[in-house]
XYZ file of C-alpha atoms in Angstrom:
778
model
C 103.870 29.786 67.387
C 101.547 32.197 69.111
C 103.167 35.374 70.465
C 103.511 35.904 74.147
C 100.725 37.845 75.809
C 101.896 41.255 76.914
C 101.895 41.654 80.705
C 100.318 45.012 81.713
C 102.524 47.369 83.685
C 101.531 48.217 87.295
C 98.798 50.831 87.484
C 100.012 54.121 89.031
C 98.784 55.162 92.475
C 97.202 58.555 93.213
C 100.539 59.738 94.627
C 102.345 58.618 91.444
C 99.877 60.548 89.289
C 100.203 63.687 91.459
C 103.992 63.438 91.437
C 104.063 63.227 87.635
C 101.752 66.234 87.289
C 103.814 68.348 89.704
C 107.171 67.365 88.200
C 106.025 67.913 84.620
C 107.139 71.348 83.434
C 103.782 72.061 81.777
C 100.169 71.168 82.530
C 99.215 67.672 81.338
C 96.181 65.817 79.940
C 95.095 62.218 80.430
C 97.039 61.296 77.269
C 100.384 62.406 78.707
C 99.786 60.460 81.926
C 98.900 57.270 80.053
C 101.959 57.626 77.825
C 104.284 58.270 80.782
C 103.161 55.129 82.621
C 102.894 52.960 79.457
C 99.250 52.074 80.080
C 97.341 49.734 77.768
C 93.788 50.282 76.485
C 92.077 48.730 79.517
C 94.255 50.702 81.903
C 93.465 53.923 80.045
C 89.773 53.390 80.787
C 90.657 52.792 84.421
C 92.792 55.966 84.390
C 89.826 57.983 83.116
C 87.721 56.822 86.075
C 90.577 57.393 88.531
C 91.143 60.976 87.322
C 87.419 61.664 87.595
C 87.420 60.354 91.170
C 90.439 62.525 92.036
C 88.594 65.549 90.661
C 85.500 64.806 92.718
C 87.432 64.383 95.980
C 89.316 67.660 95.378
C 92.742 66.171 94.667
C 92.872 67.355 91.040
C 91.475 70.266 89.095
C 90.953 70.903 85.384
C 92.000 74.138 83.785
C 91.700 75.512 80.283
C 91.843 72.855 77.574
C 91.020 70.171 80.165
C 94.585 70.306 81.461
C 95.077 68.575 84.784
C 96.813 70.013 87.813
C 96.904 69.459 91.540
C 93.979 71.163 93.286
C 94.805 74.554 94.722
C 97.582 75.354 92.234
C 97.728 78.068 89.611
C 98.156 77.626 85.840
C 101.396 78.516 84.083
C 99.711 81.598 82.617
C 96.827 83.423 84.275
C 95.148 86.723 85.042
C 96.196 88.285 88.340
C 95.453 91.492 90.225
C 97.944 93.708 92.077
C 96.842 93.613 95.707
C 99.459 94.873 98.185
C 103.040 95.654 99.137
C 104.816 93.465 101.677
C 107.113 94.633 104.455
C 110.139 94.557 102.125
C 108.424 96.699 99.486
C 107.818 93.819 97.057
C 104.699 94.124 94.899
C 102.202 91.337 95.623
C 99.348 90.039 93.505
C 96.578 87.478 93.806
C 94.665 85.402 91.223
C 91.649 87.203 89.807
C 89.513 84.167 90.592
C 89.999 81.709 93.461
C 87.277 79.332 94.618
C 89.299 76.748 96.557
C 89.220 76.094 100.289
C 92.989 76.459 100.574
C 94.558 79.897 101.314
C 94.791 82.281 98.370
C 98.268 82.005 96.763
C 100.678 84.912 97.254
C 102.257 86.073 93.993
C 105.501 88.098 93.971
C 105.906 90.323 90.920
C 109.305 90.124 89.232
C 110.689 93.685 88.890
C 110.268 95.027 85.365
C 112.560 97.218 83.328
C 113.331 100.655 84.815
C 111.520 102.401 81.959
C 108.259 100.544 82.567
C 105.490 102.361 84.484
C 105.039 101.203 88.055
C 102.279 98.736 88.828
C 99.280 100.206 90.619
C 96.920 98.716 93.182
C 94.055 96.915 91.496
C 95.772 96.643 88.122
C 95.002 93.440 86.196
C 97.743 91.579 84.354
C 98.209 88.531 82.183
C 101.279 86.917 83.731
C 103.475 83.854 83.567
C 103.387 82.142 86.970
C 106.274 80.117 88.400
C 105.766 78.212 91.684
C 108.402 78.700 94.387
C 107.505 75.232 95.722
C 107.087 76.614 99.225
C 104.374 78.135 101.411
C 104.169 81.042 103.830
C 103.261 80.822 107.511
C 99.533 80.909 106.679
C 99.900 77.909 104.348
C 99.476 79.917 101.130
C 101.516 78.754 98.119
C 104.097 81.257 96.843
C 104.603 82.133 93.168
C 106.791 84.448 91.088
C 105.156 86.278 88.183
C 106.448 88.012 85.065
C 104.173 90.256 83.041
C 103.012 89.108 79.618
C 100.500 91.897 79.072
C 98.873 94.656 81.130
C 95.101 94.273 80.830
C 93.701 97.231 82.747
C 95.059 100.272 84.487
C 94.763 100.713 88.220
C 92.994 103.605 89.815
C 94.795 106.308 87.852
C 95.986 108.613 90.612
C 99.580 109.553 91.374
C 101.079 111.283 94.420
C 104.084 113.474 93.834
C 105.739 116.874 94.012
C 105.230 119.574 91.375
C 108.200 121.040 89.526
C 107.974 124.056 87.227
C 109.207 123.341 83.696
C 108.701 125.355 80.510
C 105.499 127.054 81.522
C 103.798 124.037 83.079
C 104.249 121.556 85.910
C 105.940 118.218 85.901
C 104.793 115.781 88.619
C 107.617 113.753 90.186
C 106.099 110.598 91.783
C 106.919 109.781 95.400
C 106.796 106.032 94.720
C 110.275 104.851 93.750
C 108.704 102.074 91.650
C 106.794 104.599 89.545
C 109.066 105.930 86.796
C 106.259 107.705 84.894
C 106.008 111.460 85.398
C 102.963 113.561 84.492
C 102.711 116.884 82.691
C 100.194 119.229 84.318
C 99.078 122.507 82.787
C 98.699 125.464 85.139
C 94.974 125.458 84.411
C 94.782 121.871 85.717
C 96.778 122.541 88.916
C 94.130 124.477 90.842
C 95.722 126.426 93.693
C 98.831 124.188 93.838
C 102.242 125.693 93.192
C 105.753 124.432 92.516
C 107.119 122.287 95.348
C 103.693 121.278 96.682
C 102.921 117.659 97.494
C 99.774 116.803 95.523
C 97.633 113.921 94.343
C 96.837 113.989 90.619
C 94.668 111.939 88.302
C 95.871 110.720 84.919
C 93.888 112.248 82.062
C 92.813 110.169 79.042
C 95.078 110.578 76.051
C 97.548 108.945 73.726
C 99.339 105.825 74.900
C 102.835 106.970 73.954
C 104.761 109.840 75.487
C 104.365 111.563 78.851
C 100.788 111.462 80.092
C 98.800 114.527 81.090
C 97.390 114.948 84.586
C 95.142 117.081 86.779
C 95.698 117.971 90.441
C 92.794 116.703 92.551
C 94.213 117.376 96.030
C 96.996 119.448 97.565
C 98.450 117.474 100.463
C 101.229 119.746 101.716
C 102.628 123.144 100.827
C 106.141 123.567 99.470
C 107.392 125.110 102.736
C 106.252 122.171 104.889
C 108.983 120.738 107.123
C 107.203 117.393 107.419
C 107.054 116.260 103.813
C 108.686 112.863 104.489
C 106.115 111.828 107.079
C 103.214 113.402 105.156
C 104.091 111.301 102.094
C 104.092 108.150 104.240
C 100.804 109.113 105.887
C 99.014 109.626 102.563
C 100.729 106.728 100.804
C 99.546 104.266 103.456
C 96.167 105.891 104.134
C 96.839 106.522 107.822
C 93.923 108.424 109.417
C 94.953 111.797 110.806
C 91.684 113.636 111.481
C 89.400 112.896 114.430
C 85.663 113.308 114.047
C 84.124 116.410 115.733
C 82.242 114.090 118.083
C 85.458 112.334 119.148
C 87.235 115.622 119.753
C 84.298 116.885 121.798
C 84.412 113.807 124.054
C 88.155 114.219 124.599
C 88.074 117.978 125.184
C 85.187 117.839 127.668
C 86.622 114.933 129.673
C 87.015 115.503 133.401
C 89.011 114.016 136.234
C 87.924 110.490 137.134
C 86.250 110.181 140.553
C 88.132 108.634 143.442
C 85.124 106.666 144.713
C 85.806 102.927 144.847
C 89.395 103.149 143.614
C 92.421 101.851 145.476
C 94.288 104.883 146.818
C 97.964 104.617 145.852
C 98.724 108.333 145.742
C 101.203 108.112 148.617
C 103.136 105.229 147.019
C 106.211 106.740 145.272
C 105.504 105.420 141.781
C 107.674 107.004 139.072
C 107.686 107.099 135.268
C 110.841 106.274 133.264
C 110.657 107.160 129.562
C 112.662 108.567 126.679
C 113.771 112.183 126.798
C 111.448 113.051 123.897
C 108.372 111.251 125.282
C 105.193 113.321 125.617
C 102.706 110.736 126.886
C 103.416 108.659 129.986
C 101.186 105.599 130.259
C 103.090 103.508 132.825
C 104.523 104.060 136.317
C 106.426 101.563 138.467
C 107.370 100.895 142.068
C 108.924 98.015 144.006
C 109.762 96.942 147.558
C 111.177 93.791 149.159
C 108.265 91.471 149.908
C 107.458 91.897 153.618
C 106.088 88.325 153.767
C 108.642 86.257 155.731
C 107.532 83.185 153.781
C 108.880 84.827 150.594
C 112.352 85.801 151.762
C 114.319 87.525 149.000
C 111.136 88.085 147.001
C 109.640 91.338 145.753
C 106.355 93.237 145.662
C 106.021 95.216 142.428
C 103.316 97.640 141.299
C 102.820 98.479 137.630
C 100.278 101.259 137.072
C 98.846 101.856 133.587
C 96.673 104.814 132.542
C 92.968 103.930 132.829
C 92.095 104.742 129.226
C 88.949 102.582 129.382
C 87.385 105.118 131.767
C 87.487 107.770 129.037
C 87.128 105.711 125.824
C 83.824 103.869 126.114
C 82.832 101.060 123.725
C 80.892 102.237 120.679
C 81.558 105.952 121.219
C 82.840 108.202 118.430
C 86.180 108.273 120.252
C 86.259 104.463 120.302
C 85.432 104.240 116.576
C 88.280 106.602 115.657
C 90.768 104.812 117.937
C 89.865 101.416 116.469
C 90.252 102.731 112.923
C 93.801 103.845 113.720
C 94.640 100.717 115.712
C 97.800 102.304 117.124
C 99.804 105.512 117.212
C 102.356 106.025 114.433
C 105.727 107.534 115.344
C 107.755 109.476 112.782
C 110.988 111.347 113.542
C 109.247 114.676 112.844
C 105.723 114.046 114.206
C 103.362 111.575 115.859
C 99.951 110.479 114.583
C 98.257 109.584 117.881
C 95.583 106.934 118.407
C 93.785 109.287 120.821
C 93.346 113.090 120.721
C 96.040 115.033 122.587
C 93.518 116.196 125.200
C 93.609 112.585 126.426
C 96.953 111.153 125.277
C 98.910 114.095 126.707
C 96.291 115.040 129.286
C 93.987 112.907 131.448
C 95.532 109.611 130.256
C 99.128 110.720 130.747
C 100.698 109.990 134.142
C 102.105 113.485 134.603
C 104.252 113.977 137.700
C 102.533 115.334 140.837
C 98.998 115.052 139.442
C 96.265 112.569 140.321
C 95.539 110.096 137.543
C 93.224 107.046 137.336
C 95.010 103.784 136.575
C 94.603 100.073 136.033
C 97.074 98.615 138.496
C 98.614 95.164 138.860
C 100.314 94.069 142.078
C 102.945 91.419 141.398
C 104.598 89.286 144.052
C 107.839 87.698 142.816
C 109.890 84.817 144.162
C 113.602 85.447 144.601
C 114.232 83.739 141.241
C 111.925 86.225 139.491
C 109.018 83.853 138.868
C 105.565 85.273 139.619
C 104.167 84.024 142.933
C 100.768 85.691 142.547
C 99.167 88.889 141.238
C 96.129 91.115 141.709
C 94.477 93.764 139.513
C 92.545 96.842 140.642
C 91.387 100.251 139.482
C 93.330 102.839 141.436
C 94.259 106.480 141.767
C 97.980 107.302 141.711
C 100.182 110.370 141.752
C 103.516 109.976 139.948
C 106.305 111.233 142.215
C 108.849 111.870 139.439
C 109.303 111.862 135.669
C 112.715 110.384 134.870
C 114.439 109.647 131.587
C 116.265 106.379 130.962
C 119.580 108.258 131.102
C 118.708 109.913 134.417
C 117.688 106.657 136.051
C 120.809 104.853 134.849
C 123.202 107.594 135.917
C 121.614 107.674 139.351
C 121.993 103.907 139.603
C 125.641 104.206 138.523
C 126.376 106.735 141.275
C 125.902 109.967 139.339
C 122.538 111.310 140.532
C 121.262 114.754 139.612
C 119.002 117.047 141.630
C 115.863 115.145 140.536
C 117.182 111.673 141.380
C 119.362 112.316 144.426
C 116.588 111.623 146.949
C 115.187 108.695 144.918
C 118.307 106.514 144.707
C 117.875 104.357 147.811
C 114.146 104.414 148.611
C 112.854 104.095 144.992
C 115.505 103.172 142.416
C 117.403 100.549 144.451
C 114.294 98.329 144.981
C 113.314 98.759 141.310
C 116.707 97.503 140.151
C 116.569 94.693 142.719
C 113.243 93.459 141.345
C 114.603 93.863 137.815
C 117.556 91.571 138.579
C 115.125 88.911 139.800
C 113.006 89.216 136.630
C 116.179 89.106 134.539
C 117.171 85.807 136.199
C 113.755 84.379 135.298
C 114.151 85.549 131.706
C 117.572 83.905 131.400
C 116.278 80.677 132.922
C 113.358 80.324 130.497
C 115.590 81.191 127.499
C 113.932 84.159 125.786
C 115.388 85.100 122.396
C 118.232 87.600 122.919
C 118.806 89.505 119.702
C 121.328 92.356 119.785
C 120.836 94.786 116.924
C 121.858 98.456 117.085
C 118.919 100.871 116.931
C 119.649 104.127 115.162
C 118.036 107.373 116.265
C 117.305 110.225 113.869
C 117.836 113.641 115.467
C 115.745 116.315 113.728
C 116.642 119.976 113.201
C 114.028 122.732 113.446
C 113.822 123.064 109.648
C 112.620 119.474 109.300
C 115.961 118.046 108.143
C 118.197 115.577 109.948
C 120.862 117.099 112.150
C 122.478 113.747 113.002
C 121.994 109.975 113.051
C 123.235 108.223 116.158
C 123.120 104.745 117.657
C 120.564 104.799 120.463
C 122.134 103.918 123.798
C 120.588 100.967 125.604
C 120.781 100.895 129.396
C 119.654 98.577 132.161
C 116.938 101.159 132.816
C 115.423 100.239 129.417
C 115.539 96.551 130.316
C 114.037 97.243 133.743
C 110.908 98.813 132.246
C 110.707 96.068 129.594
C 110.791 93.278 132.194
C 108.201 95.001 134.403
C 105.892 95.402 131.407
C 106.352 91.777 130.301
C 105.470 90.555 133.806
C 102.328 92.737 133.816
C 101.323 91.455 130.370
C 101.674 87.833 131.506
C 99.579 88.562 134.594
C 96.844 90.129 132.445
C 96.594 87.045 130.204
C 96.532 84.688 133.191
C 93.841 86.740 134.935
C 91.579 86.846 131.873
C 91.803 83.070 131.554
C 90.998 82.726 135.246
C 87.945 85.022 134.830
C 86.860 83.190 131.643
C 86.969 86.459 129.708
C 87.969 86.904 126.053
C 91.637 87.819 125.708
C 93.494 89.491 122.889
C 96.708 87.477 123.065
C 99.975 88.648 121.608
C 101.062 85.496 119.792
C 104.345 84.635 118.126
C 104.614 81.338 116.289
C 107.843 79.382 115.876
C 109.700 79.853 112.552
C 108.355 77.948 109.560
C 110.158 74.856 108.271
C 111.080 76.714 105.068
C 112.680 79.586 106.980
C 114.526 77.191 109.243
C 115.964 75.322 106.271
C 117.115 78.577 104.672
C 118.664 79.670 107.995
C 120.515 76.356 108.360
C 121.951 76.654 104.887
C 123.167 80.190 105.586
C 124.673 79.256 108.943
C 126.394 76.272 107.310
C 128.220 78.748 105.057
C 129.596 80.358 108.257
C 130.513 76.957 109.765
C 127.732 77.312 112.335
C 125.423 74.352 112.820
C 121.759 74.468 113.777
C 120.648 70.896 114.568
C 117.829 69.277 112.613
C 115.031 67.084 113.885
C 114.540 68.923 117.175
C 111.705 71.015 118.554
C 112.887 74.552 117.915
C 113.481 76.650 121.035
C 114.630 80.244 121.346
C 117.609 79.017 123.368
C 118.992 77.284 120.261
C 119.146 80.639 118.506
C 120.796 82.171 121.567
C 123.581 79.581 121.331
C 124.252 80.636 117.736
C 124.117 84.326 118.706
C 126.603 83.732 121.524
C 129.055 82.103 119.113
C 128.811 85.121 116.796
C 129.633 87.694 119.508
C 132.861 89.517 118.750
C 133.139 88.124 115.205
C 132.766 90.102 111.950
C 129.474 88.250 111.383
C 127.834 89.265 114.666
C 125.408 91.840 113.236
C 124.468 89.843 110.142
C 123.817 86.661 112.166
C 121.495 88.676 114.423
C 119.794 90.112 111.334
C 119.277 86.757 109.619
C 117.933 85.125 112.771
C 115.521 88.047 113.154
C 114.372 87.612 109.548
C 113.813 83.907 110.108
C 111.252 84.605 112.843
C 107.512 84.578 112.332
C 105.663 87.866 112.657
C 103.970 88.506 115.994
C 100.206 89.031 115.771
C 97.069 89.679 117.800
C 94.599 86.836 118.178
C 92.010 85.478 120.647
C 93.442 81.995 119.979
C 96.506 81.425 122.125
C 99.566 79.623 120.741
C 102.077 81.253 123.110
C 104.947 83.637 122.389
C 107.959 81.882 120.872
C 110.423 84.768 121.167
C 109.737 85.416 124.858
C 109.231 81.681 125.503
C 105.959 82.357 127.307
C 102.810 80.235 127.220
C 100.418 83.128 127.948
C 101.033 86.676 126.864
C 98.938 89.745 126.046
C 99.481 93.487 125.649
C 98.187 95.448 128.645
C 100.694 98.245 129.246
C 100.142 100.812 126.449
C 96.422 101.589 125.979
C 97.198 105.188 124.987
C 98.899 104.023 121.801
C 97.601 100.448 121.176
C 93.936 99.516 120.828
C 94.736 95.873 121.646
C 95.719 96.958 125.166
C 92.435 98.848 125.540
C 90.528 95.639 124.724
C 92.511 93.796 127.389
C 91.689 96.551 129.938
C 87.979 96.273 129.144
C 88.046 92.508 129.492
C 89.802 92.808 132.881
C 87.212 95.346 134.084
C 84.366 93.033 133.034
C 86.058 90.072 134.698
C 86.655 91.935 137.957
C 83.052 93.180 137.929
C 81.645 89.667 137.456
C 83.926 88.349 140.209
C 82.827 91.214 142.482
C 86.305 92.635 142.950
C 85.051 95.928 141.487
C 82.114 97.948 142.734
C 79.232 99.041 140.507
C 80.625 102.566 140.130
C 83.851 101.199 138.622
C 82.228 98.717 136.230
C 82.052 101.402 133.533
C 84.447 100.971 130.644
C 84.239 97.182 130.500
C 83.265 95.100 127.494
C 79.830 96.027 126.169
C 77.067 93.483 125.661
C 77.656 93.393 121.909
C 81.444 93.445 122.022
C 83.476 93.197 118.847
C 84.484 89.922 117.301
C 87.940 89.418 118.841
C 89.138 87.334 115.867
C 88.222 90.133 113.450
C 89.751 92.674 115.837
C 93.010 90.734 115.938
C 93.296 90.648 112.150
C 92.540 94.365 111.872
C 94.969 95.401 114.613
C 97.754 93.230 113.186
C 97.268 94.952 109.821
C 97.318 98.395 111.440
C 100.553 97.505 113.219
C 102.214 96.396 109.962
C 100.907 99.495 108.164
C 102.454 101.721 110.818
C 105.803 99.904 110.692
C 106.043 100.220 106.903
C 105.026 103.896 106.995
C 107.596 104.681 109.696
C 110.317 102.928 107.686
C 109.374 104.758 104.473
C 109.518 108.142 106.212
C 112.902 107.293 107.721
C 114.204 106.261 104.287
C 113.184 109.615 102.782
C 114.694 111.617 105.617
C 117.946 109.643 105.484
C 118.114 110.019 101.682
C 117.780 113.791 102.141
C 120.587 113.707 104.683
C 122.803 111.613 102.398
C 122.104 113.769 99.310
C 124.816 116.145 100.547
C 127.332 113.293 100.390
C 126.885 112.097 96.783
C 130.238 111.050 95.334
C 131.728 110.198 98.719
C 133.047 106.770 99.671
C 131.617 104.701 102.522
C 132.070 101.340 104.185
C 129.046 99.094 104.441
C 127.820 95.537 104.743
C 125.715 93.546 102.328
C 122.369 93.533 104.124
C 120.232 91.940 101.427
C 120.793 89.879 98.288
C 118.262 89.813 95.439
C 118.260 88.783 91.796
C 118.520 92.441 90.761
C 121.329 93.556 93.059
C 122.679 94.001 96.569
C 121.312 96.111 99.398
C 124.173 97.758 101.265
C 123.797 99.107 104.801
C 126.296 101.898 105.476
C 128.218 101.458 108.716
C 128.168 105.048 109.984
C 124.537 106.032 109.428
C 122.657 102.781 108.913
C 121.417 104.170 105.591
C 120.610 101.487 103.025
C 121.015 101.727 99.270
C 120.847 99.493 96.212
C 123.933 98.360 94.353
C 122.455 97.226 90.993
C 123.586 93.864 89.644
C 124.442 95.548 86.339
C 127.302 97.465 88.043
C 129.033 94.384 89.463
C 132.357 93.670 87.751
C 133.113 91.494 84.746
C 130.658 88.604 84.933
C 127.138 87.252 84.727
C 125.847 86.845 88.289
C 123.511 84.107 89.504
C 121.312 84.631 92.579
C 121.867 81.772 95.047
C 118.908 82.202 97.378
C 119.911 79.441 99.778
C 123.420 80.843 100.307
C 122.254 84.502 100.249
C 124.759 85.468 97.596
C 125.357 86.525 93.989
C 127.914 84.271 92.277
C 129.673 85.026 89.003
C 129.104 82.299 86.432
C 132.383 82.840 84.586
C 134.898 83.668 87.347
C 132.953 82.365 90.404
C 133.335 85.741 92.135
C 130.849 85.836 95.030
C 129.141 88.633 96.944
C 127.592 87.195 100.105
C 125.304 88.486 102.830
C 127.266 90.133 105.649
C 130.322 90.840 103.506
C 132.011 94.221 104.093
C 132.434 96.325 100.960
C 133.552 99.818 100.032
C 130.975 101.773 98.036
C 130.469 105.170 96.462
C 127.134 106.977 96.717
C 125.949 107.691 93.168
C 122.472 109.042 93.813
C 120.191 109.901 96.757
C 116.568 110.833 96.076
C 114.780 112.320 99.115
C 111.410 112.279 97.354
C 111.352 108.478 97.054
C 113.880 107.510 99.735
C 116.001 105.647 97.208
C 119.803 105.544 97.127
C 122.020 104.045 94.423
C 125.564 102.846 95.094
C 128.446 101.294 93.202
C 131.548 99.487 94.355
C 134.529 101.703 95.059
C 137.579 101.204 92.871
C 139.432 99.505 95.729
C 136.548 97.044 96.116
C 135.981 96.405 92.416
C 137.679 93.075 92.988
C 136.116 92.583 96.420
C 134.049 89.498 95.678
C 135.001 86.365 97.553
C 136.316 83.658 95.267
C 134.515 80.474 96.270
C 135.324 77.025 94.872
C 137.086 76.037 91.651
C 136.719 78.168 88.574
C 134.159 76.482 86.283
C 135.227 75.221 82.851
C 133.759 77.252 79.983
C 132.815 76.581 76.393
C 134.130 78.751 73.578
C 131.032 80.909 73.983
C 131.879 81.628 77.637
C 129.120 79.408 79.068
C 129.837 76.845 81.814
C 130.041 73.369 80.291
C 127.232 72.048 82.468
C 124.916 74.500 80.690
C 126.171 73.658 77.186
C 123.306 71.236 76.517
C 120.944 74.184 76.382
C 122.650 75.340 73.176
C 122.908 72.051 71.319
C 121.483 71.866 67.863
C 118.011 70.339 67.686
C 117.404 67.699 64.968
C 115.882 69.104 61.826
C 116.316 72.739 62.855
C 118.983 75.234 61.922
C 120.926 76.230 64.985
C 121.774 79.857 65.585
C 123.578 80.876 68.735
C 122.432 84.050 70.428
C 125.548 84.130 72.545
C 125.657 84.816 76.266
C 122.996 87.115 77.680
C 123.882 90.568 78.943
C 121.284 90.734 81.708
C 122.952 91.636 84.972
C 126.386 92.121 83.409
C 128.317 95.052 81.962
C 130.988 92.809 80.477
C 129.612 89.291 79.800
């Protein structure tokens, strides 16, 4: 009897093939695919043609050894190049070669052993790559990488401080990730002396032992009181010197002519700024709208320094300002975007002096919505320079000599208009985060005298709301004039971040609904529920971390956080180049629409204006660079302040959870230090990224984000800004016990993991026992 003919199995679809490739732990060939789907000889020929077609249409790619993978993915092992640091200080890399249309993958380097030299920019590595199975906001795939072999050294220069030791210098690096010191002979130190901040190059020599170095630049003398900020400036390559041509333009600048400007010198505009402010780029005024058709409405004037009059497109001053992108503010100094002759002189709205301004008149309905607006170039004279504290005390019935005569005619209308704008903000549902801002008070010797929580008054909110209204008006006007606009955009949170946020909030019994269009008001509901609870600060922090990063772009997508469809930055051209671009575009628009005379058309966009898309990318990078530099300087200053308190006990909250330990934010000072995973008690701890916690595998002890713990300061290193903590004895058993204690094998491994240790057929089994990584007592 003839045998039955074998019926071929269904041929896999493209999606089936892709799913198998992605789910397979290693890269696969055609043979593995055919075997997995039980294909016969005829189907194997069809598979060959199908794989070729998928290659041609860009669905698949072939790597080494003709291994197949989904297009736009990285191999399990590849050569990568260290490229950057992110905002959290993680080292990032990128593939050495990338010729796909999709965004270049972002690779996070897994921290190495403490004794390993730090990775340097440009260094090439052979690494094992593990996909995170997620993408960032730009659509780039994310990977983790562990080093297999270092292939080439980075640019071999190290910044650090010289210490005298046994007749020669020892260079202590300023980068906390760099554990490798250099030995420098006196003959190789030039004019540098002990305590100086220097940059040194690594000299060729033997691979083992401490490397030799040579000083190539002295950055700061040992007696400098600004070492913390100087390190940040040099570490992040922040420009500090203006060209001679730029300085000449600034120092020879003269008063702007009155001709053609709107004369507002008799209007009692005032400036309200911080007590330590030196440049004043905005002044405000308000009155009830005299139009009877707008009963209860307001007429507001926001005047901004006319920086475009002095900084002309293409000039040496313009080139230097664009290179900086923004001013950088450290506790001990400021690196300005413009020379002081302008930023503290002609472009600063000093009280009782005539100053040219870009002015916006805003007419508000009683509910705070903008009825209409008008821009002009004007001349003003600030009638008073007030601090936030002064303005608030005067409003609260405690005026001083400077504010006594301003209370009713000036401050009362300003606060009235503010209340209207505040109603509009509440109605549209802007994101309302409430996080304490700490202020570092410096002593004359460059050290910290105190760290306080910065007070926040209605006077702060008043200025914020006036500036937001002016920024909205600027964006609307540029669209009306058909001029290019540098929008300030803020996208909604990514799906990945939202999922992670939901999982964290679930652990606090707070629900964030799925399947809805995300609005800022939904976050506000969560924030309101957290008010007055122990989790209030951490919920605010996690919601902040879930947000996308605001950027500059000529392509408008709106501002999610403020819940505004059109938004730009117009109000700070002294310290932000983006605002200067907006001023120029407004001037060009008003000139074309004949609302400005010929004499006031100067300072607009030039005929070969910059590419706004390229500008937006550059300015966003400058902004991030400044933020990281400011944070690094603060960390070093705070570490110096805390160095006097080593051995003392503090209360703090878990502010970050990583696979190598916990970041603890101290309650009194806001200082943050690392509690290494190796110091946690009596277990092997697993990092649960979704729940933001470390969980003990043996005893199920859990340390979770937001948890209050007692800690002891073990080490504070002002040079790097690092602090190391350990749990206090009272908190050695502080971990939250969560869920039933898992059942263990005789080797102390949870039973669900026992299969990993089973004896393989034909091979002699030898147990290595439980690992000690991350545990002092496994």
